[in-house]
Coordinates of N, CA, C and O in Angstrom, one line a residue:
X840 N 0.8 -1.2 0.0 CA 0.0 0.0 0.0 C 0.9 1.2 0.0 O 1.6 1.5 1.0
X841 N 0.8 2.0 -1.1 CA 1.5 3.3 -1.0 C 0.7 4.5 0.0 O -0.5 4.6 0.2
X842 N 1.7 5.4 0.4 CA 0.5 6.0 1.2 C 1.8 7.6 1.3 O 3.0 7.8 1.4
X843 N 0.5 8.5 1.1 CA 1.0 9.6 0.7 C 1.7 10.4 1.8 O 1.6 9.8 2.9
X844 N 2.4 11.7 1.9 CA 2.7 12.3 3.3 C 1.6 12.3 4.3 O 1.9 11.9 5.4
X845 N 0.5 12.6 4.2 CA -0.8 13.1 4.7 C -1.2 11.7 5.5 O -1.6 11.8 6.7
X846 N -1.1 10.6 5.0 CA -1.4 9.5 5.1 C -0.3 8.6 6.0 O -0.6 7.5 6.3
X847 N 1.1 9.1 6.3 CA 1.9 8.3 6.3 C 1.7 7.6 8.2 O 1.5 8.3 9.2
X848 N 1.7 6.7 8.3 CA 1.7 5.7 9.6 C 2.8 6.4 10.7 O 4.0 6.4 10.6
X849 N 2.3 6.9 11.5 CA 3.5 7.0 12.7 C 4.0 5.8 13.4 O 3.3 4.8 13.5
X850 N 5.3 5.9 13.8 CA 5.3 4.6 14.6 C 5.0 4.4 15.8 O 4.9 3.3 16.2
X851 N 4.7 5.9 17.0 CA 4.8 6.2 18.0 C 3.2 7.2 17.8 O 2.7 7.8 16.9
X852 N 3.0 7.0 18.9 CA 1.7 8.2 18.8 C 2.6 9.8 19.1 O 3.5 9.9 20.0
X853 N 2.2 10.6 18.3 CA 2.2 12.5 18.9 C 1.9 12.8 19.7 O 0.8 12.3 19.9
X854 N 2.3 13.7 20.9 CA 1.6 14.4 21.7 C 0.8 13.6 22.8 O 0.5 12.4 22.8
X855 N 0.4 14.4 23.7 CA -0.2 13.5 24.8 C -1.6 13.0 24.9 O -2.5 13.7 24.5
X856 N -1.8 11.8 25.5 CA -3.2 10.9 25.7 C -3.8 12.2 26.4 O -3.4 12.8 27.3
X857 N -5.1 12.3 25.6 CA -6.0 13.1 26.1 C -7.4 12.3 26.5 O -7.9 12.6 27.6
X858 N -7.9 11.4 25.7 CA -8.6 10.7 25.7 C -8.7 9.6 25.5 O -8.1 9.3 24.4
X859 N -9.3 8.6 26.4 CA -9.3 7.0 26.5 C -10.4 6.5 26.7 O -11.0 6.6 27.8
X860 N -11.1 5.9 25.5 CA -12.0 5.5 25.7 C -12.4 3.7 25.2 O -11.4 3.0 24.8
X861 N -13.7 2.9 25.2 CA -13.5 1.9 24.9 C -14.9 1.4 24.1 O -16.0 1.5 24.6
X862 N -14.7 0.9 22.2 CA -15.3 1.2 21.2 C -16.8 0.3 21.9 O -16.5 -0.7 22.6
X863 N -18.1 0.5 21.8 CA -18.8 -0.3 22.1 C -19.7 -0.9 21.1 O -19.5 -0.5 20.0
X864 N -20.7 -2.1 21.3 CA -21.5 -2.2 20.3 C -22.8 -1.3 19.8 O -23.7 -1.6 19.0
X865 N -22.6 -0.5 20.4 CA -23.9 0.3 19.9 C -23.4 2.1 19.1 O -23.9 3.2 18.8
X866 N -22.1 1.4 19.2 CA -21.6 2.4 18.1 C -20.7 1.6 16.6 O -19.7 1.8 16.0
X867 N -21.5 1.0 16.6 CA -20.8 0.1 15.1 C -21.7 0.3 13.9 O -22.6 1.0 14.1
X868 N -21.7 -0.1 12.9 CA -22.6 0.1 11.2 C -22.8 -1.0 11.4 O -22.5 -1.6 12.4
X869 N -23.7 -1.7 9.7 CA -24.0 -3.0 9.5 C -22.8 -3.9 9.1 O -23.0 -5.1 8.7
X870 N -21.2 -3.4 9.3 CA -20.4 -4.1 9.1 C -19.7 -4.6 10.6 O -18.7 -5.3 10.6
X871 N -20.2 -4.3 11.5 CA -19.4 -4.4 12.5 C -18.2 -3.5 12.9 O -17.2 -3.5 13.7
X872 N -18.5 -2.9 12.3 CA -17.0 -1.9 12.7 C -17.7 -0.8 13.6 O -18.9 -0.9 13.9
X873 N -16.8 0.2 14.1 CA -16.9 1.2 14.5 C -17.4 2.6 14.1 O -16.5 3.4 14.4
X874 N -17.8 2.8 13.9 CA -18.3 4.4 12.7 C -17.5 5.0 12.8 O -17.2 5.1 13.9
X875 N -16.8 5.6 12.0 CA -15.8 6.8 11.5 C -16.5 8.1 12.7 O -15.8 8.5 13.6
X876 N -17.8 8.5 12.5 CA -18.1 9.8 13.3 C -18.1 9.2 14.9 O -18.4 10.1 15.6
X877 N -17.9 8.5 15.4 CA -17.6 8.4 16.3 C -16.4 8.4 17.0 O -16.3 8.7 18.2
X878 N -15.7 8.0 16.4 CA -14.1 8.4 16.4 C -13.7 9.6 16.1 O -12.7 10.2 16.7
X879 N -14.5 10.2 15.2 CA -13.8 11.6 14.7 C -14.8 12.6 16.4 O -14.3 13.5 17.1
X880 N -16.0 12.0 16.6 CA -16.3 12.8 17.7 C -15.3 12.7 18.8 O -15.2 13.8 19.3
X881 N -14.4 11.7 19.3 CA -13.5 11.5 20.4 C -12.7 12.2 20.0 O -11.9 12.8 20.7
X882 N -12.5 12.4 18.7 CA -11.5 13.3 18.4 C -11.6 14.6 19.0 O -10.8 15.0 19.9
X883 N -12.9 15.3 18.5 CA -13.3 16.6 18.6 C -13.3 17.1 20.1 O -13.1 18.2 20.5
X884 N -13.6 15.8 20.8 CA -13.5 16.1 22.3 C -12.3 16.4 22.8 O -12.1 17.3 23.6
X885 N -11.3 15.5 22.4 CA -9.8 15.5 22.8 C -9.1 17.3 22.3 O -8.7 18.3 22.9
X886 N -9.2 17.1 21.3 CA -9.0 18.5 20.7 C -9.7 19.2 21.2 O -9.3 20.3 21.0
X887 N -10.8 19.3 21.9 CA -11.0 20.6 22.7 C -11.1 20.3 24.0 O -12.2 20.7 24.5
X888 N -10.3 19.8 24.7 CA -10.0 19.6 26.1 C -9.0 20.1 25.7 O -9.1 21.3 25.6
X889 N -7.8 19.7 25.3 CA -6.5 20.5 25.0 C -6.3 21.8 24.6 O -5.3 22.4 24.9
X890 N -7.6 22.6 23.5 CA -7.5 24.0 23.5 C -8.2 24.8 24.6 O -8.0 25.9 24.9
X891 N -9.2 24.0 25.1 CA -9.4 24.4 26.8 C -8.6 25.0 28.1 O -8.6 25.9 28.9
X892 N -7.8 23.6 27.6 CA -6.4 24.2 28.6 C -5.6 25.2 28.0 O -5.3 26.2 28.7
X893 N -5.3 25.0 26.8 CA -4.6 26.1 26.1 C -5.1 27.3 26.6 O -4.5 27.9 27.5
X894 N -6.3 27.8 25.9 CA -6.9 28.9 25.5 C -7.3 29.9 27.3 O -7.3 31.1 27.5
X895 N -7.4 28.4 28.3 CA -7.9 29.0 29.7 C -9.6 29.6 29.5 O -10.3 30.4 30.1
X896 N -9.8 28.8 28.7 CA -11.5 29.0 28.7 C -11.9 28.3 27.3 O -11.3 27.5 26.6
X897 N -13.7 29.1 26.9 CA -14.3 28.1 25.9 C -13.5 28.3 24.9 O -12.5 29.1 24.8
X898 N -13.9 27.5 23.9 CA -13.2 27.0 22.5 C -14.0 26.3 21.6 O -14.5 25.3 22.0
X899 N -14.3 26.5 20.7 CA -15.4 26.2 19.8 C -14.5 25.2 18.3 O -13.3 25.2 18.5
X900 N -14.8 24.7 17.4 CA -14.3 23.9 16.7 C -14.6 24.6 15.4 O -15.7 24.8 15.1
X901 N -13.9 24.9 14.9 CA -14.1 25.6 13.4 C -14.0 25.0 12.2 O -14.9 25.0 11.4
X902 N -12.6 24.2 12.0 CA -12.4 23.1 11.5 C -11.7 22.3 10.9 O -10.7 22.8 11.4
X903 N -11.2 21.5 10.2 CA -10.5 20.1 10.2 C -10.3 19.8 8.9 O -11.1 19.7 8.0
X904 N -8.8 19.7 8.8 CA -8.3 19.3 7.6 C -9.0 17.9 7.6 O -9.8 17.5 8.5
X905 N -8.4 17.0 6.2 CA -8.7 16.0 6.0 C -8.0 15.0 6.6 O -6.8 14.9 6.9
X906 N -9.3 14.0 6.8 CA -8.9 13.2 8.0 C -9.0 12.0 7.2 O -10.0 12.0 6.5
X907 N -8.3 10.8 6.9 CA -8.2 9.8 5.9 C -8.0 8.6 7.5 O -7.2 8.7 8.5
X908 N -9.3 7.2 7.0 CA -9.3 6.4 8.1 C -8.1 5.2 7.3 O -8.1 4.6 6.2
X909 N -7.3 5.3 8.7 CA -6.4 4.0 8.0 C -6.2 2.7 8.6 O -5.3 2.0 8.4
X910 N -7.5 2.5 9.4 CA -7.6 1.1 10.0 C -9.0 1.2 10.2 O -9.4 2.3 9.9
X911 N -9.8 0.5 10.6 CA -10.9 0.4 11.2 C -10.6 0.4 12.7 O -9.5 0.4 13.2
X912 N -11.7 0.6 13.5 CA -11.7 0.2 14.5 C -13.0 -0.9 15.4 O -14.1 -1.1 15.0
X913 N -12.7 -1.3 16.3 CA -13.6 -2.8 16.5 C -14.4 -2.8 17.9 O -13.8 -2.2 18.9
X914 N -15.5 -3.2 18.2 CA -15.6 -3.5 19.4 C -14.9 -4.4 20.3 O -14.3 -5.4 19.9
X915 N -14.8 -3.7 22.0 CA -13.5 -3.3 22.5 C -12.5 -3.1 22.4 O -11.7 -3.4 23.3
X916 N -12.1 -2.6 21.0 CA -10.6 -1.7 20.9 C -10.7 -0.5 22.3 O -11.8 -0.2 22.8
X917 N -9.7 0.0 22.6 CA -9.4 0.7 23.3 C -9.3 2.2 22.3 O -8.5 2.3 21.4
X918 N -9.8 3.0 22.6 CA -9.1 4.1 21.3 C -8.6 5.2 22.4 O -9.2 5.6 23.4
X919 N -7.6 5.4 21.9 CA -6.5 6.2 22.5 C -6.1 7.6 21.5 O -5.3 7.6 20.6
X920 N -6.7 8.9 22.0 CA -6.6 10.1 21.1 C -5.9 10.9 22.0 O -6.1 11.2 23.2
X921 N -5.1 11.2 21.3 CA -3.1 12.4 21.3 C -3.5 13.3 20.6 O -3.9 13.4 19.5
X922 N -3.2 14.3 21.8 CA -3.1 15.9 21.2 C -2.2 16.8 21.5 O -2.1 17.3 22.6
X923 N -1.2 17.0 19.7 CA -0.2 18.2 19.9 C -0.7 19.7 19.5 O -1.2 19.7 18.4
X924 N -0.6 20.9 20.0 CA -0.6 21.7 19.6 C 0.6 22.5 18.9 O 1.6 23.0 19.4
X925 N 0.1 22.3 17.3 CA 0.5 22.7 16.6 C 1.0 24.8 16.3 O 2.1 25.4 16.2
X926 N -0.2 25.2 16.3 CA 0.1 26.9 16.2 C -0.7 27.2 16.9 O -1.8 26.6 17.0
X927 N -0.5 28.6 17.8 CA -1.3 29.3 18.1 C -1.4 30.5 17.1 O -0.4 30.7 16.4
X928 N -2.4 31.3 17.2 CA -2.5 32.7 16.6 C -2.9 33.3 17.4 O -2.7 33.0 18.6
X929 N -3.7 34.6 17.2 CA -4.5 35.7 17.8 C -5.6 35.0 18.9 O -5.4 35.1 20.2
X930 N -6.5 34.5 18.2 CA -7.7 34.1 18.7 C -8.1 32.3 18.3 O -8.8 31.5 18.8
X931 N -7.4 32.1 17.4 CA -7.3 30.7 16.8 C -6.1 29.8 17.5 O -5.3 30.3 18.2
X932 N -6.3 28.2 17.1 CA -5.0 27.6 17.5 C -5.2 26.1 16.5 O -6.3 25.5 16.6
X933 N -4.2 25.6 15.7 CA -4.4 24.6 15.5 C -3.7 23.4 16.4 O -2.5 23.4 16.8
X934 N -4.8 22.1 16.5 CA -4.1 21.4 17.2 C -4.3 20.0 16.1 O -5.2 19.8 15.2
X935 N -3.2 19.2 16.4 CA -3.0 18.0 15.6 C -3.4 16.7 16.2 O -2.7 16.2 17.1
X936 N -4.6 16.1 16.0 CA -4.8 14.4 16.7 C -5.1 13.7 16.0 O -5.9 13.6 15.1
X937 N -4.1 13.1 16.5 CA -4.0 11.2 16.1 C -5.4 10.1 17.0 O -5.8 10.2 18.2
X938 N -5.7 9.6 16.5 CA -6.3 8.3 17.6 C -5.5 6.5 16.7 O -5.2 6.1 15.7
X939 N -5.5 6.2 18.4 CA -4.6 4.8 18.1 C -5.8 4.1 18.6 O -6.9 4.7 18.7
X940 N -5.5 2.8 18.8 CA -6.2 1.9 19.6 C -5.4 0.6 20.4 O -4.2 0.3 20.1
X941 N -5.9 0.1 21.1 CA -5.4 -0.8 21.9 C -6.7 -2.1 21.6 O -7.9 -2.2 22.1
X942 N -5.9 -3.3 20.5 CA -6.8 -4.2 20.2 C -7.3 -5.0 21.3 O -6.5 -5.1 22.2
X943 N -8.5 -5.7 21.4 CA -9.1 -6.0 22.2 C -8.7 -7.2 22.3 O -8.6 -7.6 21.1
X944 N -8.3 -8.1 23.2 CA -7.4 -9.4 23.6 C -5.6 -9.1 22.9 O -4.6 -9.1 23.7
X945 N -5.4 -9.0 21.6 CA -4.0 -8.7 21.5 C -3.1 -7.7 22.2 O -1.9 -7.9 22.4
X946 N -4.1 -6.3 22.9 CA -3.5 -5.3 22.7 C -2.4 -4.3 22.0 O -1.9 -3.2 22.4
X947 N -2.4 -5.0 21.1 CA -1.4 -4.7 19.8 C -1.9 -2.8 19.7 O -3.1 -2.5 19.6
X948 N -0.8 -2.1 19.6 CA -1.1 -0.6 19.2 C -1.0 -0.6 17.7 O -0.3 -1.1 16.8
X949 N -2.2 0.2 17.5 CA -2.0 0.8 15.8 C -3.0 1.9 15.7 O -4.1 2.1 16.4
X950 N -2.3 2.9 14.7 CA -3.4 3.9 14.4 C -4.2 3.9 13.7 O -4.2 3.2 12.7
X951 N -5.2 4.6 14.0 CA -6.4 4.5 13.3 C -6.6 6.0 11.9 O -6.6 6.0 10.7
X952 N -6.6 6.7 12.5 CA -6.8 8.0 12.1 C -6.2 9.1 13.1 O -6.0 9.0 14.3
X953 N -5.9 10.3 12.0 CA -5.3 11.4 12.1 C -5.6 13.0 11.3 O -5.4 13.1 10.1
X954 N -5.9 14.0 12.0 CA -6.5 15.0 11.2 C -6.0 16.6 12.2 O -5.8 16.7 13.5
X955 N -5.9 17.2 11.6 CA -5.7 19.1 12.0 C -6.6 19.9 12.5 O -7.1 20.5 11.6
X956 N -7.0 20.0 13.5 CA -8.2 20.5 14.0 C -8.2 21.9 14.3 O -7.2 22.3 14.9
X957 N -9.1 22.9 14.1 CA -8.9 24.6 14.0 C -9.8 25.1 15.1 O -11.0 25.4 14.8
X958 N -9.2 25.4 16.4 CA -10.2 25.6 17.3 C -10.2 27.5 17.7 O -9.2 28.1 17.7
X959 N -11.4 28.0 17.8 CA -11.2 29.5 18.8 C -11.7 29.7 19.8 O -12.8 29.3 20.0
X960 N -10.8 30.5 20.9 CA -11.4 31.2 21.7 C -12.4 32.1 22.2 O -12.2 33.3 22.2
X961 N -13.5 31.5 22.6 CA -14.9 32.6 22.5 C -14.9 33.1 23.9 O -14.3 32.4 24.8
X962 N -15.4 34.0 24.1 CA -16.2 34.6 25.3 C -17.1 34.1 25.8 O -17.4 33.0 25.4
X963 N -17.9 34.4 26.8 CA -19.6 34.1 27.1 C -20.4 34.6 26.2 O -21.5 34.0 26.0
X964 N -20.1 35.6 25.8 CA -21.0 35.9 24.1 C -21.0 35.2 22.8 O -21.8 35.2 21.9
X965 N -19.8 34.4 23.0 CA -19.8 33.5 21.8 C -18.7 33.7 20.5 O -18.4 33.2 19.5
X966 N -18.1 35.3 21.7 CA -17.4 35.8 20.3 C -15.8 35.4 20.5 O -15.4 34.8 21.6
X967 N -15.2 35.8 19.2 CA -13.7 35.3 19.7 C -12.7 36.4 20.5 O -12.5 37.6 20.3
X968 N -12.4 36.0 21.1 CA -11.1 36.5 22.0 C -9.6 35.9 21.7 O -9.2 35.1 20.9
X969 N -9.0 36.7 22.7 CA -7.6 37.0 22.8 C -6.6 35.6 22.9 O -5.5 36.0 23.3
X970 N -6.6 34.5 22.6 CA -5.7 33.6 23.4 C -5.0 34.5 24.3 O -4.7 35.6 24.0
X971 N -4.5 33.8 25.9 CA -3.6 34.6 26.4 C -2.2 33.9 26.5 O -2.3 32.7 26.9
X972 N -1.3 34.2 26.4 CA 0.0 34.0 26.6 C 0.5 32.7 27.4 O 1.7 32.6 27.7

């Protein structure tokens, strides 16, 4: 399988476990797998617990490069989502997550998916603010 930059397999997860969770059956399709939006939601969550911390308050999700799935994932896999922050700006910040998983009896690590997520800092009004320092 050729696989492009965008695509390429880490060997180590990026950045730190933010979230750990464990795949169930009532989040699977008619194939037995896992749904893609369900994973990309742990994503969304991880990624904004870490611009939380960053930002020191709310953070809203704006949005996400392309996210290409390069494994499935299975009931009880373990999925394990890492988040580096990539840039800050003004009021914006991108952060980078990976999700791995932890196979269910092998425990074998592999990743699953990986995408660039574009989060801002809002107010109680909803509007964007300052990141601070």
């Amino acid at each position: 399988m050729s696989e492009t930059a965008s695509q390429a397999i880490e060997p180590e997860p990026r950045g730190e476990l933010t979230v750990r969770t464990i795949a169930m059956p009532a989040d699977t399709n008619a194939n037995g797998d896992i749904f893609g939006g369900w994973v990309l939601s742990q994503m969304d969550v991880a990624g904004g617990i870490a611009g939380v911390e960053r930002a020191r308050g709310r953070v809203v999700t704006v949005a996400l490069d392309a996210m290409t799935f390069i494994r499935p994932v299975r009931v009880g896999d373990v999925l394990c989502v890492y988040t580096s922050i990539e840039k800050i700006g003004r009021t914006s910040m991108k952060i980078h997550v990976e999700a791995w998983v932890r196979r269910f009896m092998t425990h074998q690590r592999e990743q699953v998916t990986k995408a660039l997520f574009t989060f801002v800092a809002i107010d109680d009004k909803g509007q964007p603010r300052v990141i601070p320092d």
